[in-house]
CSV table of C-alpha atoms in Angstrom, one decimal:
chain,number,residue,atom,x,y,z
A,72,MET,CA,-26.3,-18.2,56.4
A,73,THR,CA,-27.2,-15.8,59.2
A,74,ALA,CA,-27.8,-16.9,62.7
A,75,ASN,CA,-31.4,-15.7,62.4
A,76,SER,CA,-32.1,-17.7,59.2
A,77,GLU,CA,-30.6,-20.9,60.7
A,78,ASN,CA,-32.8,-20.5,63.8
A,79,LEU,CA,-35.8,-20.1,61.5
A,80,VAL,CA,-35.1,-23.4,59.7
A,81,ARG,CA,-34.3,-25.2,63.0
A,82,ASP,CA,-37.7,-24.1,64.4
A,83,ALA,CA,-39.4,-25.3,61.2
A,84,GLU,CA,-37.9,-28.8,61.5
A,85,ARG,CA,-38.4,-29.2,65.3
A,86,LEU,CA,-41.3,-31.5,66.3
A,87,LYS,CA,-42.5,-29.0,68.9
A,88,VAL,CA,-42.1,-25.2,69.1
A,89,ASP,CA,-43.4,-23.4,72.2
A,90,GLY,CA,-45.0,-26.6,73.4
A,91,GLN,CA,-47.0,-27.2,70.2
A,92,ILE,CA,-46.4,-29.5,67.3
A,93,SER,CA,-44.7,-27.4,64.6
A,94,PRO,CA,-46.6,-26.6,61.3
A,95,GLY,CA,-44.2,-28.7,59.2
A,96,TRP,CA,-44.8,-31.8,61.3
A,97,LYS,CA,-48.5,-31.1,61.4
A,98,ALA,CA,-48.4,-31.3,57.6
A,99,ALA,CA,-46.5,-34.6,57.7
A,100,PHE,CA,-48.9,-36.1,60.3
A,101,VAL,CA,-52.1,-35.1,58.4
A,102,GLY,CA,-50.5,-36.3,55.2
A,103,MET,CA,-50.0,-39.7,56.9
A,104,PHE,CA,-53.6,-39.7,58.0
A,105,ALA,CA,-54.8,-38.9,54.5
A,106,PHE,CA,-52.6,-41.6,52.9
A,107,ILE,CA,-54.3,-44.3,55.0
A,108,VAL,CA,-57.5,-43.9,52.9
A,109,GLY,CA,-55.8,-42.2,49.9
A,110,PRO,CA,-55.5,-43.4,46.4
A,111,THR,CA,-51.9,-44.7,46.9
A,112,ALA,CA,-53.3,-47.1,49.5
A,113,LEU,CA,-56.8,-48.0,48.2
A,114,LEU,CA,-56.1,-48.0,44.4
A,115,ALA,CA,-52.6,-49.3,44.3
A,116,THR,CA,-51.1,-50.9,47.5
A,117,THR,CA,-54.3,-52.7,48.5
A,118,PHE,CA,-55.8,-53.1,45.1
A,119,SER,CA,-55.9,-56.9,45.7
A,120,VAL,CA,-58.4,-56.3,48.5
A,121,LEU,CA,-60.6,-54.2,46.2
A,122,ALA,CA,-60.3,-56.9,43.6
A,123,ALA,CA,-61.2,-59.7,46.0
A,124,GLY,CA,-64.4,-58.0,47.2
A,125,LEU,CA,-65.5,-57.1,43.7
A,126,GLU,CA,-64.9,-60.7,42.4
A,127,ALA,CA,-66.9,-62.1,45.3
A,128,GLU,CA,-69.8,-59.7,44.7
A,129,THR,CA,-70.0,-59.8,40.9
A,130,GLY,CA,-68.6,-63.2,40.0
A,131,TRP,CA,-66.1,-61.7,37.6
A,132,SER,CA,-62.8,-63.6,37.1
A,133,HIS,CA,-59.6,-62.6,38.8
A,134,SER,CA,-57.9,-61.9,35.5
A,135,SER,CA,-60.7,-59.6,34.4
A,136,VAL,CA,-60.6,-57.6,37.5
A,137,ALA,CA,-56.7,-57.6,37.6
A,138,TYR,CA,-56.7,-55.7,34.3
A,139,GLY,CA,-57.9,-52.8,36.4
A,140,ALA,CA,-54.5,-52.7,38.1
A,141,THR,CA,-52.8,-52.5,34.8
A,142,LEU,CA,-55.0,-49.6,33.7
A,143,ILE,CA,-54.3,-47.8,37.0
A,144,SER,CA,-50.6,-48.1,36.4
A,145,LEU,CA,-50.9,-46.9,32.8
A,146,ALA,CA,-53.1,-44.0,33.9
A,147,LEU,CA,-50.5,-43.0,36.4
A,148,VAL,CA,-47.9,-42.9,33.7
A,149,VAL,CA,-50.0,-40.3,31.9
A,150,SER,CA,-51.2,-38.4,35.0
A,151,ALA,CA,-48.0,-38.1,37.0
A,152,PRO,CA,-46.3,-35.6,34.7
A,153,ILE,CA,-49.6,-33.6,34.6
A,154,GLN,CA,-49.6,-33.6,38.4
A,155,GLY,CA,-46.0,-32.5,38.5
A,156,PHE,CA,-46.7,-29.6,36.2
A,157,LEU,CA,-49.7,-28.5,38.3
A,158,VAL,CA,-47.8,-28.8,41.5
A,159,ASP,CA,-45.3,-26.3,40.2
A,160,ARG,CA,-47.8,-24.0,38.6
A,161,VAL,CA,-51.0,-24.2,40.8
A,162,GLY,CA,-49.3,-25.2,44.1
A,163,PRO,CA,-49.4,-28.5,46.0
A,164,ARG,CA,-51.8,-27.3,48.7
A,165,ARG,CA,-54.4,-26.0,46.4
A,166,LEU,CA,-54.2,-29.1,44.2
A,167,ILE,CA,-54.6,-31.4,47.3
A,168,LEU,CA,-57.7,-29.5,48.5
A,169,ILE,CA,-59.3,-29.5,45.1
A,170,CYS,CA,-58.8,-33.2,44.5
A,171,ALA,CA,-59.7,-34.5,48.0
A,172,PRO,CA,-63.5,-34.1,47.6
A,173,LEU,CA,-63.4,-35.3,44.0
A,174,TYR,CA,-61.7,-38.4,45.2
A,175,GLY,CA,-64.3,-38.9,47.9
A,176,LEU,CA,-67.1,-38.6,45.4
A,177,GLY,CA,-65.3,-41.0,43.2
A,178,LEU,CA,-65.2,-43.6,46.0
A,179,ILE,CA,-68.9,-43.1,46.6
A,180,ALA,CA,-69.7,-43.6,42.9
A,181,LEU,CA,-67.6,-46.8,42.6
A,182,ASN,CA,-70.7,-48.8,43.4
A,183,LEU,CA,-72.0,-47.9,40.0
A,184,ALA,CA,-69.0,-49.5,38.4
A,185,LYS,CA,-69.9,-53.1,39.4
A,186,GLN,CA,-72.8,-53.1,36.9
A,187,ASP,CA,-70.4,-53.8,34.0
A,188,ILE,CA,-66.7,-54.7,33.7
A,189,ALA,CA,-66.2,-51.9,31.1
A,190,ALA,CA,-67.6,-49.4,33.6
A,191,PHE,CA,-65.1,-50.7,36.2
A,192,TYR,CA,-62.2,-50.2,33.8
A,193,LEU,CA,-63.4,-46.7,33.1
A,194,ALA,CA,-63.8,-46.0,36.8
A,195,CYS,CA,-60.2,-47.2,37.4
A,196,VAL,CA,-58.9,-44.6,35.0
A,197,LEU,CA,-61.2,-41.8,36.1
A,198,MET,CA,-60.4,-42.3,39.7
A,199,ILE,CA,-56.7,-41.7,38.9
A,200,PHE,CA,-57.5,-38.3,37.4
A,201,ALA,CA,-60.0,-37.4,40.1
A,202,SER,CA,-57.4,-38.0,42.7
A,203,LEU,CA,-54.6,-36.3,40.7
A,204,GLY,CA,-53.4,-34.1,43.6
A,205,LEU,CA,-53.4,-36.8,46.2
A,206,TRP,CA,-50.5,-38.9,44.9
A,207,PRO,CA,-47.1,-38.5,46.5
A,208,ALA,CA,-45.7,-35.5,44.5
A,209,SER,CA,-48.0,-33.0,46.1
A,210,TYR,CA,-47.3,-34.0,49.7
A,211,MET,CA,-43.5,-34.3,49.0
A,212,ARG,CA,-43.5,-30.7,47.6
A,213,VAL,CA,-45.2,-29.4,50.8
A,214,LEU,CA,-42.6,-31.2,52.9
A,215,ALA,CA,-39.8,-29.9,50.7
A,216,SER,CA,-40.8,-26.3,51.7
A,217,TRP,CA,-40.4,-27.1,55.4
A,218,PHE,CA,-37.6,-29.6,55.7
A,219,GLN,CA,-34.0,-30.1,54.7
A,220,ARG,CA,-32.2,-31.9,57.5
A,221,ARG,CA,-35.2,-34.1,58.4
A,222,LEU,CA,-36.8,-34.4,55.0
A,223,GLY,CA,-36.2,-38.1,54.8
A,224,LEU,CA,-38.0,-38.8,58.1
A,225,ALA,CA,-40.8,-36.4,57.2
A,226,ILE,CA,-41.4,-38.2,53.9
A,227,ALA,CA,-41.3,-41.5,55.7
A,228,THR,CA,-43.9,-40.2,58.1
A,229,VAL,CA,-46.4,-39.4,55.3
A,230,MET,CA,-45.7,-42.7,53.4
A,231,MET,CA,-46.3,-44.7,56.6
A,232,GLY,CA,-50.0,-44.0,56.0
A,233,ALA,CA,-49.9,-46.4,53.0
A,234,SER,CA,-48.0,-49.0,55.0
A,235,ILE,CA,-50.5,-48.8,57.8
A,236,SER,CA,-53.3,-49.1,55.3
A,237,THR,CA,-51.7,-52.3,53.9
A,238,ILE,CA,-51.7,-53.8,57.4
A,239,ILE,CA,-55.2,-52.7,58.6
A,240,MET,CA,-57.4,-52.4,55.5
A,241,PRO,CA,-57.5,-56.2,54.7
A,242,VAL,CA,-58.8,-56.9,58.2
A,243,LEU,CA,-61.3,-54.0,58.3
A,244,MET,CA,-62.6,-54.6,54.8
A,245,LYS,CA,-63.2,-58.3,55.5
A,246,TYR,CA,-65.9,-57.3,58.0
A,247,SER,CA,-67.1,-54.3,56.1
A,248,PHE,CA,-67.7,-56.3,53.0
A,249,ALA,CA,-69.9,-58.6,55.0
A,250,ALA,CA,-71.8,-55.8,56.6
A,251,LEU,CA,-72.0,-53.2,53.9
A,252,GLY,CA,-71.1,-55.0,50.7
A,253,TRP,CA,-68.3,-53.9,48.3
A,254,GLY,CA,-70.0,-50.8,47.1
A,255,GLY,CA,-71.2,-49.7,50.5
A,256,THR,CA,-67.7,-50.1,52.0
A,257,TYR,CA,-66.1,-47.8,49.4
A,258,ALA,CA,-69.0,-45.4,49.7
A,259,ALA,CA,-68.4,-45.2,53.4
A,260,LEU,CA,-64.7,-44.5,52.8
A,261,GLY,CA,-65.7,-41.7,50.4
A,262,VAL,CA,-67.9,-40.1,53.0
A,263,PHE,CA,-65.0,-40.4,55.5
A,264,VAL,CA,-62.7,-38.6,53.0
A,265,ILE,CA,-65.1,-35.8,52.5
A,266,LEU,CA,-66.3,-35.2,56.0
A,267,VAL,CA,-63.1,-36.0,58.0
A,268,VAL,CA,-59.9,-36.1,55.8
A,269,TRP,CA,-60.7,-33.1,53.7
A,270,PRO,CA,-61.3,-30.7,56.6
A,271,ALA,CA,-58.1,-32.0,58.3
A,272,LEU,CA,-56.1,-31.2,55.2
A,273,ILE,CA,-57.7,-27.7,55.0
A,274,ARG,CA,-56.6,-27.1,58.6
A,275,TRP,CA,-53.1,-28.5,58.7
A,276,MET,CA,-51.7,-29.1,55.2
A,277,ARG,CA,-49.8,-25.8,54.7
A,278,MET,CA,-46.8,-24.6,52.9
A,279,ALA,CA,-43.8,-23.1,54.8
A,280,PRO,CA,-43.5,-19.3,54.9
A,281,ALA,CA,-41.4,-17.9,52.0
A,282,ALA,CA,-38.7,-17.0,54.5
A,283,VAL,CA,-38.1,-20.6,55.5
A,284,GLU,CA,-38.3,-22.0,52.0
A,285,ALA,CA,-35.9,-19.3,50.7
A,286,VAL,CA,-33.2,-20.5,53.1
A,287,ILE,CA,-33.4,-24.2,52.4
A,288,SER,CA,-33.8,-24.0,48.6
A,289,ILE,CA,-31.0,-24.8,46.2
A,290,PRO,CA,-29.5,-21.4,45.2
A,291,LEU,CA,-31.0,-19.6,42.2
A,292,ASP,CA,-27.8,-19.8,40.2
A,293,ASN,CA,-28.7,-23.5,39.8
A,294,ALA,CA,-32.0,-22.6,38.1
A,295,LYS,CA,-30.5,-24.0,34.8
A,296,ALA,CA,-31.1,-27.4,36.4
A,297,LEU,CA,-34.8,-27.0,35.3
A,298,VAL,CA,-33.7,-27.7,31.7
A,299,LEU,CA,-34.3,-31.3,32.6
A,300,THR,CA,-33.2,-33.1,29.4
A,301,THR,CA,-29.7,-31.5,29.5
A,302,ARG,CA,-28.8,-33.0,32.9
A,303,PRO,CA,-27.5,-36.6,33.0
A,304,ILE,CA,-28.7,-36.9,36.6
A,305,PHE,CA,-32.3,-36.6,35.4
A,306,TRP,CA,-32.0,-39.5,33.0
A,307,ILE,CA,-30.1,-41.5,35.6
A,308,GLY,CA,-33.0,-41.0,38.0
A,309,LEU,CA,-35.5,-42.2,35.4
A,310,ALA,CA,-33.4,-45.3,34.7
A,311,VAL,CA,-33.0,-46.4,38.4
A,312,PHE,CA,-36.6,-45.8,39.3
A,313,PHE,CA,-37.8,-47.7,36.2
A,314,GLY,CA,-35.7,-50.5,37.9
A,315,PHE,CA,-37.5,-50.0,41.1
A,316,GLY,CA,-40.8,-50.2,39.3
A,317,LEU,CA,-39.9,-53.6,37.8
A,318,ALA,CA,-38.9,-54.9,41.2
A,319,ASN,CA,-42.2,-53.6,42.7
A,320,ALA,CA,-44.1,-55.7,40.2
A,321,ALA,CA,-42.3,-58.9,41.3
A,322,ILE,CA,-42.6,-58.3,45.0
A,323,LEU,CA,-46.2,-56.9,45.2
A,324,ALA,CA,-48.2,-58.0,42.1
A,325,HIS,CA,-46.6,-61.4,41.7
A,326,GLY,CA,-45.4,-62.0,45.3
A,327,VAL,CA,-47.9,-64.7,46.1
A,328,ALA,CA,-47.4,-66.5,42.8
A,329,ILE,CA,-43.6,-66.5,43.2
A,330,LEU,CA,-43.9,-67.8,46.8
A,331,ARG,CA,-46.1,-70.6,45.5
A,332,TRP,CA,-43.7,-71.3,42.6
A,333,TYR,CA,-40.9,-72.3,45.0
A,334,GLY,CA,-43.1,-74.6,47.0
A,335,LEU,CA,-45.4,-72.8,49.5
A,336,GLU,CA,-49.0,-73.7,49.9
A,337,ALA,CA,-51.5,-70.9,48.9
A,338,GLY,CA,-52.5,-70.1,52.4
A,339,ASP,CA,-49.0,-69.9,53.7
A,340,ALA,CA,-48.0,-67.7,50.7
A,341,LEU,CA,-50.9,-65.3,51.5
A,342,GLN,CA,-50.0,-65.2,55.1
A,343,LEU,CA,-46.4,-64.4,54.3
A,344,MET,CA,-47.5,-61.3,52.3
A,345,SER,CA,-48.3,-59.7,55.6
A,346,THR,CA,-44.5,-59.9,56.3
A,347,VAL,CA,-44.1,-57.8,53.2
A,348,GLY,CA,-46.5,-55.2,54.7
A,349,ALA,CA,-44.4,-55.2,57.9
A,350,GLY,CA,-41.3,-54.8,55.8
A,351,LEU,CA,-42.9,-51.8,54.1
A,352,LEU,CA,-43.4,-50.1,57.4
A,353,VAL,CA,-39.9,-50.8,58.7
A,354,GLY,CA,-38.3,-49.9,55.4
A,355,ARG,CA,-40.0,-46.5,55.2
A,356,VAL,CA,-39.1,-45.4,58.7
A,357,ALA,CA,-35.6,-46.7,58.7
A,358,THR,CA,-34.8,-45.4,55.2
A,359,GLY,CA,-36.1,-41.9,56.1
A,360,TRP,CA,-33.9,-41.8,59.2
A,361,VAL,CA,-30.8,-43.0,57.3
A,362,LEU,CA,-31.4,-40.6,54.4
A,363,ASP,CA,-31.2,-37.7,56.8
A,364,ARG,CA,-27.7,-38.8,57.8
A,365,THR,CA,-26.0,-40.0,54.6
A,366,ASP,CA,-25.7,-39.7,50.8
A,367,VAL,CA,-28.8,-40.7,48.9
A,368,ARG,CA,-26.8,-42.6,46.3
A,369,LEU,CA,-25.3,-44.9,48.9
A,370,VAL,CA,-28.8,-45.7,50.2
A,371,GLY,CA,-29.9,-46.4,46.6
A,372,LEU,CA,-26.9,-48.7,46.1
A,373,PHE,CA,-27.7,-50.5,49.3
A,374,MET,CA,-31.4,-51.1,48.4
A,375,PHE,CA,-30.6,-52.4,45.0
A,376,THR,CA,-27.9,-54.7,46.5
A,377,ILE,CA,-30.6,-56.1,48.8
A,378,LEU,CA,-32.9,-56.6,45.7
A,379,THR,CA,-30.1,-58.4,43.8
A,380,ILE,CA,-29.5,-60.8,46.7
A,381,THR,CA,-33.3,-61.3,47.2
A,382,PHE,CA,-33.8,-62.3,43.5
A,383,VAL,CA,-30.7,-64.5,43.5
A,384,LEU,CA,-31.8,-66.4,46.6
A,385,GLN,CA,-35.3,-66.8,45.1
A,386,LEU,CA,-33.6,-68.9,42.4
A,387,SER,CA,-31.8,-71.1,44.9
A,388,PRO,CA,-33.0,-74.5,46.3
A,389,ALA,CA,-33.2,-72.9,49.7
A,390,ALA,CA,-35.8,-70.4,48.7
A,391,GLY,CA,-38.6,-72.1,50.5
A,392,HIS,CA,-36.7,-72.2,53.8
A,393,LEU,CA,-35.8,-68.5,53.4
A,394,ALA,CA,-39.4,-67.4,52.5
A,395,VAL,CA,-39.9,-65.2,55.6
A,396,ALA,CA,-36.6,-63.4,55.3
A,397,LEU,CA,-37.0,-62.9,51.5
A,398,ALA,CA,-40.5,-61.5,52.0
A,399,ALA,CA,-39.3,-59.1,54.6
A,400,LEU,CA,-36.3,-58.0,52.5
A,401,GLY,CA,-38.6,-57.3,49.5
A,402,GLY,CA,-41.0,-55.3,51.7
A,403,ILE,CA,-38.1,-53.2,53.1
A,404,VAL,CA,-36.9,-52.2,49.7
A,405,ILE,CA,-40.4,-51.4,48.3
A,406,GLY,CA,-41.0,-49.3,51.4
A,407,ALA,CA,-37.8,-47.3,50.8
A,408,GLU,CA,-38.3,-46.3,47.2
A,409,PHE,CA,-40.5,-43.2,47.6
A,410,ASP,CA,-38.4,-42.0,50.5
A,411,ILE,CA,-35.3,-42.2,48.2
A,412,LEU,CA,-37.2,-40.5,45.3
A,413,GLY,CA,-38.3,-37.5,47.4
A,414,VAL,CA,-34.9,-36.9,48.9
A,415,PHE,CA,-33.1,-37.5,45.6
A,416,VAL,CA,-35.3,-34.9,43.8
A,417,ARG,CA,-35.1,-32.4,46.6
A,418,ARG,CA,-31.3,-32.5,46.9
A,419,HIS,CA,-30.5,-32.4,43.2
A,420,PHE,CA,-33.1,-30.0,41.7
A,421,PRO,CA,-34.4,-26.6,42.6
A,422,VAL,CA,-37.6,-26.7,44.6
A,423,THR,CA,-39.4,-24.7,41.9
A,424,GLY,CA,-39.1,-27.7,39.6
A,425,PHE,CA,-39.8,-30.3,42.2
A,426,GLY,CA,-43.2,-31.3,40.9
A,427,ARG,CA,-42.1,-31.8,37.3
A,428,VAL,CA,-39.0,-33.9,38.1
A,429,TYR,CA,-40.9,-36.0,40.7
A,430,GLY,CA,-43.9,-36.3,38.3
A,431,PHE,CA,-41.8,-37.6,35.4
A,432,THR,CA,-39.8,-40.0,37.6
A,433,PHE,CA,-43.0,-41.3,39.2
A,434,ALA,CA,-44.5,-41.9,35.8
A,435,ILE,CA,-41.5,-43.9,34.7
A,436,PHE,CA,-41.7,-45.9,38.0
A,437,ASN,CA,-45.3,-46.8,37.2
A,438,LEU,CA,-44.3,-47.7,33.6
A,439,GLY,CA,-41.7,-50.1,35.0
A,440,ASN,CA,-44.3,-51.6,37.3
A,441,ALA,CA,-46.9,-52.0,34.4
A,442,ILE,CA,-44.3,-53.6,32.2
A,443,GLY,CA,-43.0,-55.8,35.0
A,444,VAL,CA,-46.5,-57.1,35.8
A,445,ALA,CA,-47.1,-58.0,32.2
A,446,VAL,CA,-43.7,-59.5,31.4
A,447,LEU,CA,-43.6,-61.7,34.5
A,448,ALA,CA,-47.1,-63.0,33.9
A,449,PHE,CA,-46.3,-63.8,30.2
A,450,ALA,CA,-43.0,-65.5,31.2
A,451,PHE,CA,-44.8,-67.7,33.7
A,452,GLN,CA,-47.6,-68.5,31.3
A,453,GLN,CA,-45.1,-69.6,28.7
A,454,SER,CA,-42.7,-71.7,30.9
A,455,ASN,CA,-44.5,-72.2,34.2
A,456,SER,CA,-41.4,-70.8,35.8
A,457,PHE,CA,-40.2,-67.5,37.2
A,458,ALA,CA,-36.5,-68.5,36.9
A,459,ALA,CA,-35.7,-66.4,33.8
A,460,PRO,CA,-37.5,-63.2,34.9
A,461,LEU,CA,-36.0,-63.4,38.4
A,462,ALA,CA,-32.5,-63.8,36.9
A,463,ALA,CA,-33.1,-60.8,34.7
A,464,LEU,CA,-34.3,-58.8,37.7
A,465,ALA,CA,-31.2,-59.7,39.7
A,466,ALA,CA,-29.0,-58.4,36.8
A,467,ILE,CA,-31.1,-55.2,36.3
A,468,SER,CA,-31.0,-54.5,40.1
A,469,LEU,CA,-27.2,-54.9,40.2
A,470,GLY,CA,-26.9,-52.5,37.2
A,471,CYS,CA,-29.2,-49.9,38.8
A,472,GLY,CA,-27.3,-50.0,42.0
A,473,LEU,CA,-24.0,-49.3,40.2
A,474,LEU,CA,-25.7,-46.6,38.1
A,475,PHE,CA,-26.7,-44.9,41.4
A,476,LEU,CA,-23.0,-44.4,42.1
A,477,THR,CA,-22.7,-42.1,39.1
A,478,VAL,CA,-25.0,-39.6,40.8
A,479,PRO,CA,-23.1,-36.6,42.1
A,480,LYS,CA,-22.4,-36.8,45.9
A,481,ASP,CA,-25.2,-34.8,47.5
A,482,ARG,CA,-25.1,-32.5,50.5
A,483,PRO,CA,-24.9,-34.4,53.8
A,484,SER,CA,-28.0,-33.5,55.9
A,485,ARG,CA,-26.0,-32.7,59.0
A,486,ALA,CA,-23.6,-30.3,57.2
A,487,PRO,CA,-24.2,-26.5,57.3
A,488,LEU,CA,-27.2,-25.5,55.3
A,489,THR,CA,-26.7,-24.0,51.8
A,490,SER,CA,-26.4,-20.2,52.0
């Protein structure tokens, strides 16, 4: 690499250049802002808040509304590869800007879905496709054009938006539901997306100049890596992120039920889920910082080791006394998974195939989540116990961690950049 090209990349990754926030970090910060009210937060991470408001307003049962979460996960399994293909063909910025107003209009129209449960189910699926460009792959691809040495921290910055939403949205919506109703609340969020978030994305969500991206990309002689099915690392990635999806189902979808299973009262269990939200925030920032300084496979092994220990301790008689620690550990791992995914794809595949690899892997993650939600619910219904599925998750997590070690050692982020 020439001195001029190295300076170009360093300037791109600096927080400030000539006294102003650099364009790459502007993209990261506006992505975080968009994520606070984006589909990752409102339709996935805080779905329980959406469900609670809808149940209160319509009288529908919890199980009926919860099927919407399953449909969302299954729709993501289908839509994620499509998003990945479009990210590589159309470009992430264009896809984000097309989908932002469609997503806002979808939020405004959600009020119509409360007339009938079938209409709500249809809305859950349609919202996923309306917001196609606003799921993580598009933002990760933009950041991959700007960052190499600080990619982990940049991804963590964007994903912090979903964590912030997990912390503040339950409080804000409690009062908004009372003042505006369920439909009015989501309509107001839709207007905010169109009038505030969309213009901000137009202004600051930009790809890096070709000169910067050419320097930090994997060399062109590795273009054969785009023949995805011929590379073992592609299938290893699918396997380990399927495991992350299963764990996600246990920690988020069934978190309260598991806490109650080992003895906590309902109110205490709900309160402890805020600890998971705090763990999400810590996990994302800390993992992003660590990923910029070490091998991604070691970070993956560490996170799956934490998961294994967490699931084993949940089976122990001391689980009730360790509830706070277990909730925090679970949140930290769930907060780390998308940081790991973005860096994993960026370091091992050419940037021209980033969208497709990320999209397929994200789809498998959501498939794991959907299967995990269903299997844990069925197991508990049959035996009134989470012991068997938690033991299975501990074994799966250990296996996924060891599988991560078979990934080729990647380029340390502080080493000289690839020429």
